[in-house]
């Protein structure tokens, strides 16, 4: 009897506890976070992808728009607005791409082939003052359009139906599919842009529409914060778990760290001294980026470092391991080539391209001294004063001081003057060629070695050091028109080796981006080249 009574009491108790647990679970589920707080290191100035190329712009565009293709979590090209990743015809020169018909802009307009044609033409039209024109080179007539020799209507892209594109190249481009994942190749809602006018388009939230997972709100065009909200017209909206992403401009590392500690930032990037002190923090995530810091060397006629032996000597006195471990201390690693590790695997060898083309990172002061004296004699000089310019950030100041000390302490008859400048002032100095050494970096736009090496060809606008080598140029030219991947990768390997042999630049270190990430945030795709994709992220 006693047992029966106990059973009668316990069973309802268990049922009651189960009911309460279920209610608690439902209550917890209803409280699940659907908002993400992120930061930018600079103000958002425009979302017109045709005439700007800033990090804040590209990172925002990555999360509100989609192009033909995008990168997945393994950095592989997958379809986005295109229905499939197509293979070219006509000897590798023609891409016929069918678009999905359920893609819409955030105002409800359908995404059509004409939206791609309109955007790409704007991106090469000199009237729009575009800044990223070099990436279009290889698409039929792109160079002639950029030079003002042909109208933008002659660019090799056309709509052959409402949802079908035909893209024509001047020669095969082995990296084409990766190339068009860049934000500069995004479409634009032609009817919307023409209605409000190109001068207004992308200048604030009211004058911006998007075709991706989110749309932008609360952006006036000049404020330091804005939000992305879920796009109800997005074709894959069921895969989007977040309702909102809030962005704030945070330029100071200490501020970023404090905002993270007080739960006002969910994913914060830190660098410099702050990053050094957080290397054992449980929330620190180190992200590999296709990001190389290097010294641009002014090699124009009459410049002291036009002599290859003098350039090589400077490279040999830099102890890159000491620089990364004692000066930086943030997880960055010594650079042994221009192309950073994990950017791309050479499919013809199965090896990481950076690793298979690596040079030694060891300094060699004895050899450097010998080359220095020989270079001075060949240049007809007894001593040299070098002007080293760098940005006025904490990290670049420290690196510039280290380079100055290494050169002056280990080489004879040389003086290095350091000038740290704001970003705009630094850019002006480089454009004018008013430097001997410039501390700079290349953050790859897409994961292919040619995106690094191609910017150092003779006459390239990114090549402010005026490196010019006919052998190097020929390797890049051969790669650009290669019909097979074997020829393509062989020429890229030769180009990297030639760049090192001639000391076209002086690689210093590879950046590992330090993120502080709140517990529970998952699903973020941190791309090696390109920008972090938060569109499928969620809270556990």
XYZ file of C-alpha atoms in Angstrom:
540
model
C 0.000 0.000 0.000
C 2.735 2.400 0.938
C 4.530 1.698 -2.326
C 1.392 2.275 -4.374
C 0.816 5.617 -2.714
C 4.382 6.650 -3.394
C 4.029 5.677 -7.026
C 0.835 7.681 -7.359
C 2.599 10.723 -5.957
C 5.849 10.321 -7.900
C 4.297 9.809 -11.334
C 2.405 13.126 -11.325
C 5.558 14.766 -9.992
C 7.620 13.406 -12.881
C 4.976 14.496 -15.370
C 4.895 17.924 -13.771
C 8.663 18.237 -13.912
C 8.657 17.210 -17.593
C 6.004 19.819 -18.325
C 8.034 22.518 -16.558
C 11.194 21.447 -18.420
C 9.377 21.660 -21.740
C 8.084 25.109 -20.858
C 11.559 26.196 -19.835
C 12.975 24.879 -23.098
C 10.347 26.803 -25.083
C 11.088 29.893 -23.037
C 14.847 29.523 -23.655
C 14.223 28.993 -27.368
C 12.138 32.145 -27.503
C 15.037 34.052 -25.942
C 17.615 32.720 -28.377
C 19.741 35.574 -29.675
C 19.073 36.621 -33.235
C 21.197 39.787 -33.225
C 24.913 40.090 -33.870
C 27.097 43.072 -32.952
C 30.124 43.627 -35.191
C 32.720 46.325 -35.840
C 34.367 48.086 -38.752
C 37.779 49.739 -38.446
C 36.823 52.611 -40.759
C 33.684 54.513 -41.722
C 31.399 53.232 -44.439
C 31.442 55.890 -47.158
C 29.588 54.212 -50.030
C 27.918 50.988 -51.120
C 28.286 51.691 -54.823
C 30.583 48.801 -55.727
C 31.659 50.438 -58.998
C 33.822 53.269 -57.674
C 35.187 52.301 -54.262
C 37.248 49.481 -52.801
C 37.491 49.974 -49.045
C 37.509 47.179 -46.473
C 34.372 48.468 -44.734
C 32.530 48.616 -48.065
C 33.567 45.164 -49.236
C 32.850 43.497 -45.867
C 29.362 45.029 -45.798
C 28.640 44.113 -49.425
C 29.688 40.514 -48.680
C 26.810 40.277 -46.205
C 24.062 42.072 -48.136
C 24.679 41.104 -51.761
C 25.380 38.101 -53.961
C 27.054 37.874 -57.350
C 27.214 35.039 -59.841
C 29.247 32.882 -57.480
C 30.384 32.971 -53.865
C 32.842 31.078 -51.657
C 31.761 28.339 -49.275
C 33.325 27.405 -45.917
C 36.145 25.580 -47.722
C 36.891 28.621 -49.918
C 35.534 26.775 -52.942
C 33.498 28.551 -55.616
C 29.789 27.668 -55.475
C 26.698 29.078 -57.252
C 24.948 32.161 -55.884
C 22.732 34.042 -58.374
C 24.027 31.693 -61.076
C 22.235 28.340 -61.135
C 25.528 26.460 -61.462
C 29.275 26.965 -61.841
C 29.700 26.618 -65.589
C 32.585 25.471 -67.733
C 33.686 27.819 -70.524
C 33.352 27.077 -74.210
C 35.054 28.524 -77.286
C 38.525 27.503 -76.136
C 37.944 28.827 -72.634
C 36.827 32.280 -73.764
C 33.021 32.169 -73.462
C 30.883 31.699 -70.347
C 27.138 31.247 -70.808
C 25.513 31.477 -67.390
C 21.896 30.763 -66.520
C 20.622 32.795 -63.554
C 18.172 31.605 -60.926
C 14.734 33.147 -61.416
C 13.745 33.462 -57.747
C 16.405 36.044 -56.805
C 15.003 39.452 -55.869
C 16.251 42.790 -54.684
C 15.250 44.055 -51.247
C 12.641 46.322 -52.880
C 11.006 43.320 -54.579
C 12.513 43.820 -58.052
C 13.721 40.680 -59.798
C 17.461 40.182 -60.298
C 18.056 39.914 -64.035
C 20.951 39.425 -66.419
C 20.702 43.089 -67.344
C 21.548 44.030 -63.725
C 24.946 42.357 -64.125
C 25.550 43.971 -67.517
C 24.662 47.412 -66.130
C 26.912 47.092 -63.067
C 29.957 45.714 -64.890
C 29.750 48.420 -67.543
C 29.605 51.093 -64.844
C 32.662 49.543 -63.183
C 34.888 50.122 -66.231
C 33.410 53.386 -67.509
C 35.942 56.220 -66.949
C 33.031 58.619 -66.396
C 32.306 56.865 -63.084
C 35.926 57.258 -61.875
C 36.207 53.530 -61.067
C 39.129 52.406 -58.881
C 39.245 48.654 -59.418
C 39.428 48.462 -63.192
C 42.514 46.259 -63.428
C 40.570 43.176 -62.288
C 38.437 43.398 -65.447
C 41.486 43.027 -67.681
C 41.062 39.912 -69.809
C 37.330 40.413 -70.293
C 36.789 41.396 -73.914
C 37.527 45.101 -74.575
C 37.898 45.920 -70.847
C 41.312 47.556 -71.228
C 40.166 49.618 -74.215
C 37.041 50.776 -72.358
C 39.065 51.758 -69.279
C 41.468 53.692 -71.520
C 38.546 55.573 -73.064
C 39.107 54.046 -76.501
C 35.764 52.211 -76.612
C 32.369 52.825 -75.004
C 31.403 50.651 -72.019
C 28.718 49.004 -74.183
C 31.555 47.124 -75.902
C 32.569 45.291 -72.708
C 32.347 41.514 -73.196
C 29.178 40.941 -71.217
C 25.645 40.783 -72.603
C 22.178 39.617 -71.613
C 20.941 36.958 -74.046
C 17.680 36.575 -72.171
C 16.130 37.892 -68.988
C 17.991 35.297 -66.945
C 20.931 34.372 -69.161
C 24.356 36.017 -69.394
C 27.063 35.649 -71.991
C 30.558 36.713 -70.937
C 33.329 36.833 -73.520
C 37.030 36.908 -72.666
C 39.970 37.962 -74.800
C 41.835 34.854 -73.708
C 41.264 31.958 -71.286
C 41.421 32.984 -67.614
C 42.121 30.103 -65.268
C 41.147 32.243 -62.273
C 37.894 33.635 -63.728
C 35.475 31.837 -61.393
C 37.382 33.013 -58.304
C 37.717 36.499 -59.744
C 33.986 37.129 -60.073
C 33.347 36.376 -56.394
C 34.768 39.858 -55.693
C 32.241 42.555 -54.659
C 33.216 44.704 -57.652
C 31.484 42.116 -59.878
C 28.171 42.309 -58.014
C 25.037 43.272 -59.976
C 23.053 46.483 -59.461
C 19.288 46.961 -59.717
C 19.358 48.895 -62.989
C 15.858 50.357 -62.715
C 16.418 51.473 -59.122
C 19.822 53.087 -59.800
C 18.556 54.907 -62.871
C 15.483 56.107 -60.970
C 17.427 57.720 -58.093
C 20.518 58.627 -60.133
C 24.066 57.294 -59.995
C 25.275 60.172 -57.799
C 22.847 59.193 -55.044
C 23.088 55.417 -55.388
C 24.794 53.722 -52.442
C 25.247 56.943 -50.457
C 22.868 55.970 -47.632
C 20.376 53.261 -46.673
C 17.476 54.952 -48.484
C 19.378 54.907 -51.766
C 20.666 51.315 -51.493
C 19.040 47.995 -52.349
C 20.562 44.531 -51.992
C 19.858 41.023 -53.234
C 21.409 38.974 -50.440
C 20.503 37.790 -46.947
C 20.255 41.290 -45.459
C 19.467 44.888 -46.342
C 21.027 47.958 -44.758
C 19.159 50.334 -42.420
C 19.996 53.288 -40.141
C 22.866 54.441 -42.352
C 22.826 58.156 -43.194
C 26.034 58.067 -45.197
C 28.075 59.849 -42.524
C 27.245 58.077 -39.238
C 29.547 55.626 -37.458
C 26.963 52.891 -36.954
C 24.297 51.120 -38.990
C 22.336 47.877 -39.088
C 21.590 45.047 -41.467
C 18.144 43.463 -41.215
C 16.885 40.258 -42.764
C 15.848 40.627 -46.407
C 12.338 39.193 -46.742
C 12.834 38.759 -50.493
C 16.033 36.683 -50.217
C 15.630 33.382 -52.072
C 17.286 31.418 -49.229
C 15.814 33.333 -46.287
C 14.986 30.098 -44.437
C 18.723 29.464 -44.109
C 19.262 32.814 -42.383
C 18.964 32.536 -38.592
C 19.869 36.094 -37.612
C 17.347 38.912 -37.754
C 19.816 41.754 -37.423
C 23.515 42.632 -37.572
C 24.623 45.876 -35.924
C 27.849 47.523 -37.094
C 29.861 50.143 -35.211
C 33.041 51.891 -36.346
C 35.809 51.122 -33.844
C 39.323 52.315 -34.734
C 41.091 51.779 -31.403
C 42.153 48.296 -30.221
C 41.618 49.068 -26.556
C 38.112 50.299 -27.289
C 37.359 47.146 -29.263
C 38.575 44.964 -26.385
C 36.522 46.863 -23.796
C 33.389 46.684 -25.942
C 33.917 42.940 -26.279
C 34.380 42.497 -22.520
C 31.108 44.319 -21.861
C 29.259 42.197 -24.478
C 28.694 45.144 -26.798
C 30.707 43.433 -29.552
C 30.332 39.765 -30.442
C 33.263 39.543 -32.876
C 36.010 42.106 -32.400
C 39.298 42.397 -34.294
C 42.375 43.474 -32.333
C 46.017 44.042 -33.229
C 49.226 45.544 -31.868
C 49.906 45.607 -28.135
C 46.335 44.626 -27.288
C 46.569 41.492 -29.432
C 49.940 40.623 -27.900
C 48.397 40.486 -24.450
C 45.499 38.286 -25.555
C 47.331 35.414 -27.224
C 46.187 32.967 -24.510
C 42.646 34.330 -24.195
C 40.027 31.575 -24.513
C 37.922 33.726 -26.836
C 40.761 34.486 -29.252
C 40.357 33.087 -32.743
C 43.266 33.365 -35.158
C 42.102 33.723 -38.748
C 44.460 32.963 -41.623
C 44.275 35.718 -44.206
C 45.780 36.085 -47.671
C 47.615 39.100 -46.311
C 51.305 39.943 -46.727
C 53.177 42.952 -45.356
C 56.174 43.970 -47.411
C 58.510 46.802 -48.299
C 57.791 48.498 -51.589
C 61.143 49.574 -53.019
C 61.342 52.605 -55.304
C 63.227 51.371 -58.359
C 62.548 54.235 -60.728
C 65.522 55.639 -62.663
C 67.833 57.639 -60.431
C 66.536 56.159 -57.182
C 69.226 54.774 -54.822
C 67.585 51.348 -54.688
C 67.346 50.927 -58.452
C 70.455 48.802 -57.851
C 69.406 45.184 -57.219
C 72.346 44.445 -54.896
C 71.377 47.267 -52.554
C 67.799 45.968 -52.427
C 68.991 42.446 -51.716
C 71.286 43.667 -48.939
C 68.409 45.365 -47.150
C 66.326 42.191 -47.416
C 69.159 40.119 -45.931
C 69.629 42.277 -42.808
C 65.974 41.944 -41.780
C 65.556 39.170 -39.237
C 61.936 38.289 -39.977
C 61.629 35.776 -37.150
C 62.773 38.384 -34.649
C 60.403 40.923 -36.183
C 57.349 38.671 -35.880
C 58.089 37.205 -32.456
C 59.620 40.116 -30.538
C 58.298 43.233 -32.273
C 54.832 42.105 -33.387
C 54.112 39.202 -31.041
C 50.576 38.825 -32.378
C 50.883 35.493 -34.169
C 52.124 36.925 -37.475
C 54.727 34.751 -39.218
C 57.872 35.439 -41.252
C 57.230 35.890 -44.977
C 59.203 33.652 -47.296
C 57.441 34.740 -50.503
C 54.953 37.361 -51.671
C 51.993 34.967 -51.841
C 50.844 34.080 -48.325
C 50.270 30.509 -47.077
C 46.868 28.853 -47.563
C 45.937 31.278 -50.313
C 45.869 28.542 -52.926
C 46.904 24.952 -53.528
C 48.771 24.322 -56.766
C 46.545 21.620 -58.346
C 49.373 20.380 -60.548
C 51.578 19.500 -57.561
C 49.103 19.242 -54.704
C 51.257 21.631 -52.667
C 50.507 24.984 -51.070
C 51.746 27.569 -53.570
C 53.421 29.736 -50.948
C 55.264 26.770 -49.467
C 56.494 25.371 -52.777
C 57.905 28.747 -53.871
C 59.291 29.772 -50.466
C 62.655 31.454 -50.049
C 64.681 31.470 -46.833
C 63.586 33.837 -44.072
C 67.015 33.781 -42.423
C 69.048 36.960 -42.309
C 72.637 36.921 -43.597
C 74.501 40.018 -42.466
C 77.871 38.931 -43.883
C 76.477 38.493 -47.390
C 74.434 41.681 -47.012
C 77.524 43.765 -46.199
C 79.330 42.424 -49.262
C 76.384 43.143 -51.577
C 75.954 46.593 -50.044
C 79.492 47.653 -50.761
C 79.305 46.266 -54.296
C 76.013 48.044 -54.885
C 77.368 51.364 -53.621
C 80.380 51.052 -55.938
C 78.191 50.204 -58.938
C 75.967 53.199 -58.158
C 78.941 55.522 -57.821
C 78.004 56.418 -54.239
C 79.876 56.415 -50.947
C 76.804 56.765 -48.735
C 73.011 56.783 -49.030
C 70.115 58.386 -47.183
C 66.868 56.437 -47.500
C 63.365 57.734 -46.849
C 61.078 55.081 -45.317
C 57.385 55.970 -45.214
C 54.652 54.098 -43.339
C 51.146 54.622 -42.005
C 50.748 56.327 -38.621
C 49.361 53.252 -36.856
C 50.879 51.745 -33.734
C 51.923 48.561 -35.524
C 53.436 50.224 -38.594
C 55.394 52.648 -36.415
C 57.004 49.730 -34.575
C 57.811 47.830 -37.766
C 59.282 50.932 -39.440
C 61.500 51.589 -36.421
C 62.704 47.989 -36.532
C 63.585 48.227 -40.235
C 65.378 51.528 -39.608
C 67.442 50.007 -36.798
C 68.275 46.824 -38.736
C 69.530 48.702 -41.790
C 71.493 51.395 -39.952
C 73.108 49.029 -37.434
C 74.166 46.320 -39.885
C 75.075 48.221 -43.046
C 77.685 50.953 -43.436
C 77.261 54.457 -44.806
C 73.476 54.516 -44.738
C 70.924 56.642 -42.931
C 67.204 55.795 -42.798
C 64.670 58.524 -42.120
C 61.207 57.330 -41.063
C 58.033 59.267 -41.751
C 54.682 57.983 -40.451
C 51.703 59.460 -42.283
C 47.889 59.268 -42.297
C 46.536 56.868 -44.936
C 45.733 59.606 -47.453
C 49.100 61.314 -47.046
C 50.895 57.995 -47.425
C 48.963 57.229 -50.611
C 49.830 60.638 -52.056
C 53.529 60.154 -51.313
C 53.563 56.735 -52.953
C 51.695 57.920 -56.029
C 54.180 60.786 -56.410
C 57.145 58.406 -55.943
C 58.405 60.423 -52.974
C 59.967 57.527 -51.055
C 62.746 54.988 -51.169
C 61.059 52.364 -49.007
C 57.365 52.119 -48.186
C 55.881 49.747 -45.635
C 52.741 48.370 -47.214
C 50.579 45.269 -47.525
C 48.568 43.296 -50.023
C 45.333 41.681 -48.893
C 44.278 39.405 -51.734
C 40.903 40.086 -53.332
C 40.502 36.476 -54.395
C 42.364 33.285 -53.596
C 44.787 32.975 -56.482
C 48.526 33.789 -56.697
C 48.001 35.922 -59.793
C 46.085 38.435 -57.672
C 49.356 39.113 -55.834
C 51.876 38.734 -58.626
C 49.804 40.497 -61.271
C 49.966 43.844 -59.446
C 53.749 43.995 -59.896
C 53.816 43.972 -63.681
C 55.298 46.985 -65.449
C 52.915 49.930 -65.403
C 50.343 48.436 -63.018
C 48.725 51.187 -60.926
C 49.335 49.191 -57.734
C 53.051 48.918 -58.548
C 54.133 52.209 -56.937
C 57.695 50.935 -56.501
C 58.008 50.860 -60.316
C 59.365 47.319 -60.369
C 59.917 46.453 -64.009
C 61.360 43.172 -65.228
C 60.651 41.834 -68.711
C 61.157 38.209 -67.666
C 58.708 38.538 -64.776
C 56.216 40.314 -67.062
C 56.430 37.497 -69.600
C 55.649 34.850 -66.972
C 52.546 36.756 -65.864
C 51.469 37.348 -69.468
C 51.868 33.641 -70.232
C 49.817 32.716 -67.165
C 47.047 35.138 -68.090
C 46.502 33.518 -71.493
C 47.245 29.917 -70.438
C 44.849 27.384 -71.934
C 45.719 24.670 -69.424
C 46.188 24.781 -65.686
C 49.616 23.115 -66.046
C 50.905 26.050 -68.098
C 49.138 28.503 -65.787
C 50.657 27.263 -62.548
C 54.084 26.659 -64.040
C 54.311 30.310 -65.079
C 53.100 31.524 -61.702
C 55.794 29.504 -59.923
C 58.422 30.982 -62.234
C 57.073 34.493 -61.664
C 57.288 34.173 -57.863
C 60.843 32.852 -58.090
C 61.847 35.624 -60.491
C 60.382 38.253 -58.164
C 62.497 36.896 -55.326
C 65.651 36.640 -57.440
C 65.396 40.278 -58.520
C 64.176 41.535 -55.094
C 61.271 43.304 -56.719
C 59.786 43.748 -53.257
C 60.938 42.752 -49.758
C 58.369 40.453 -48.075
C 58.278 40.870 -44.282
C 55.472 38.941 -42.598
C 52.129 37.213 -43.047
C 49.215 38.543 -41.026
C 47.048 36.359 -38.848
C 43.922 38.294 -38.000
C 43.065 38.174 -34.301
C 39.353 37.976 -33.471
C 37.734 37.958 -30.058
C 34.575 35.891 -30.479
C 31.813 35.491 -27.908
C 30.965 31.959 -26.775
C 28.179 30.379 -28.780
C 28.642 32.241 -32.046
C 28.928 29.695 -34.827
C 28.482 29.386 -38.579
C 30.733 32.321 -39.489
C 32.757 31.722 -42.654
C 36.144 33.409 -42.315
C 37.585 33.520 -45.816
C 41.339 33.490 -46.369
C 40.844 35.892 -49.273
C 37.830 38.122 -49.175
C 35.753 39.003 -46.137
C 33.961 37.195 -43.331
C 30.502 35.908 -44.253
C 28.018 36.169 -41.370
C 24.903 35.383 -43.413
C 24.569 31.827 -42.088
C 25.872 32.457 -38.569
C 23.783 31.843 -35.470
C 23.951 31.498 -31.697
C 24.071 28.047 -30.170
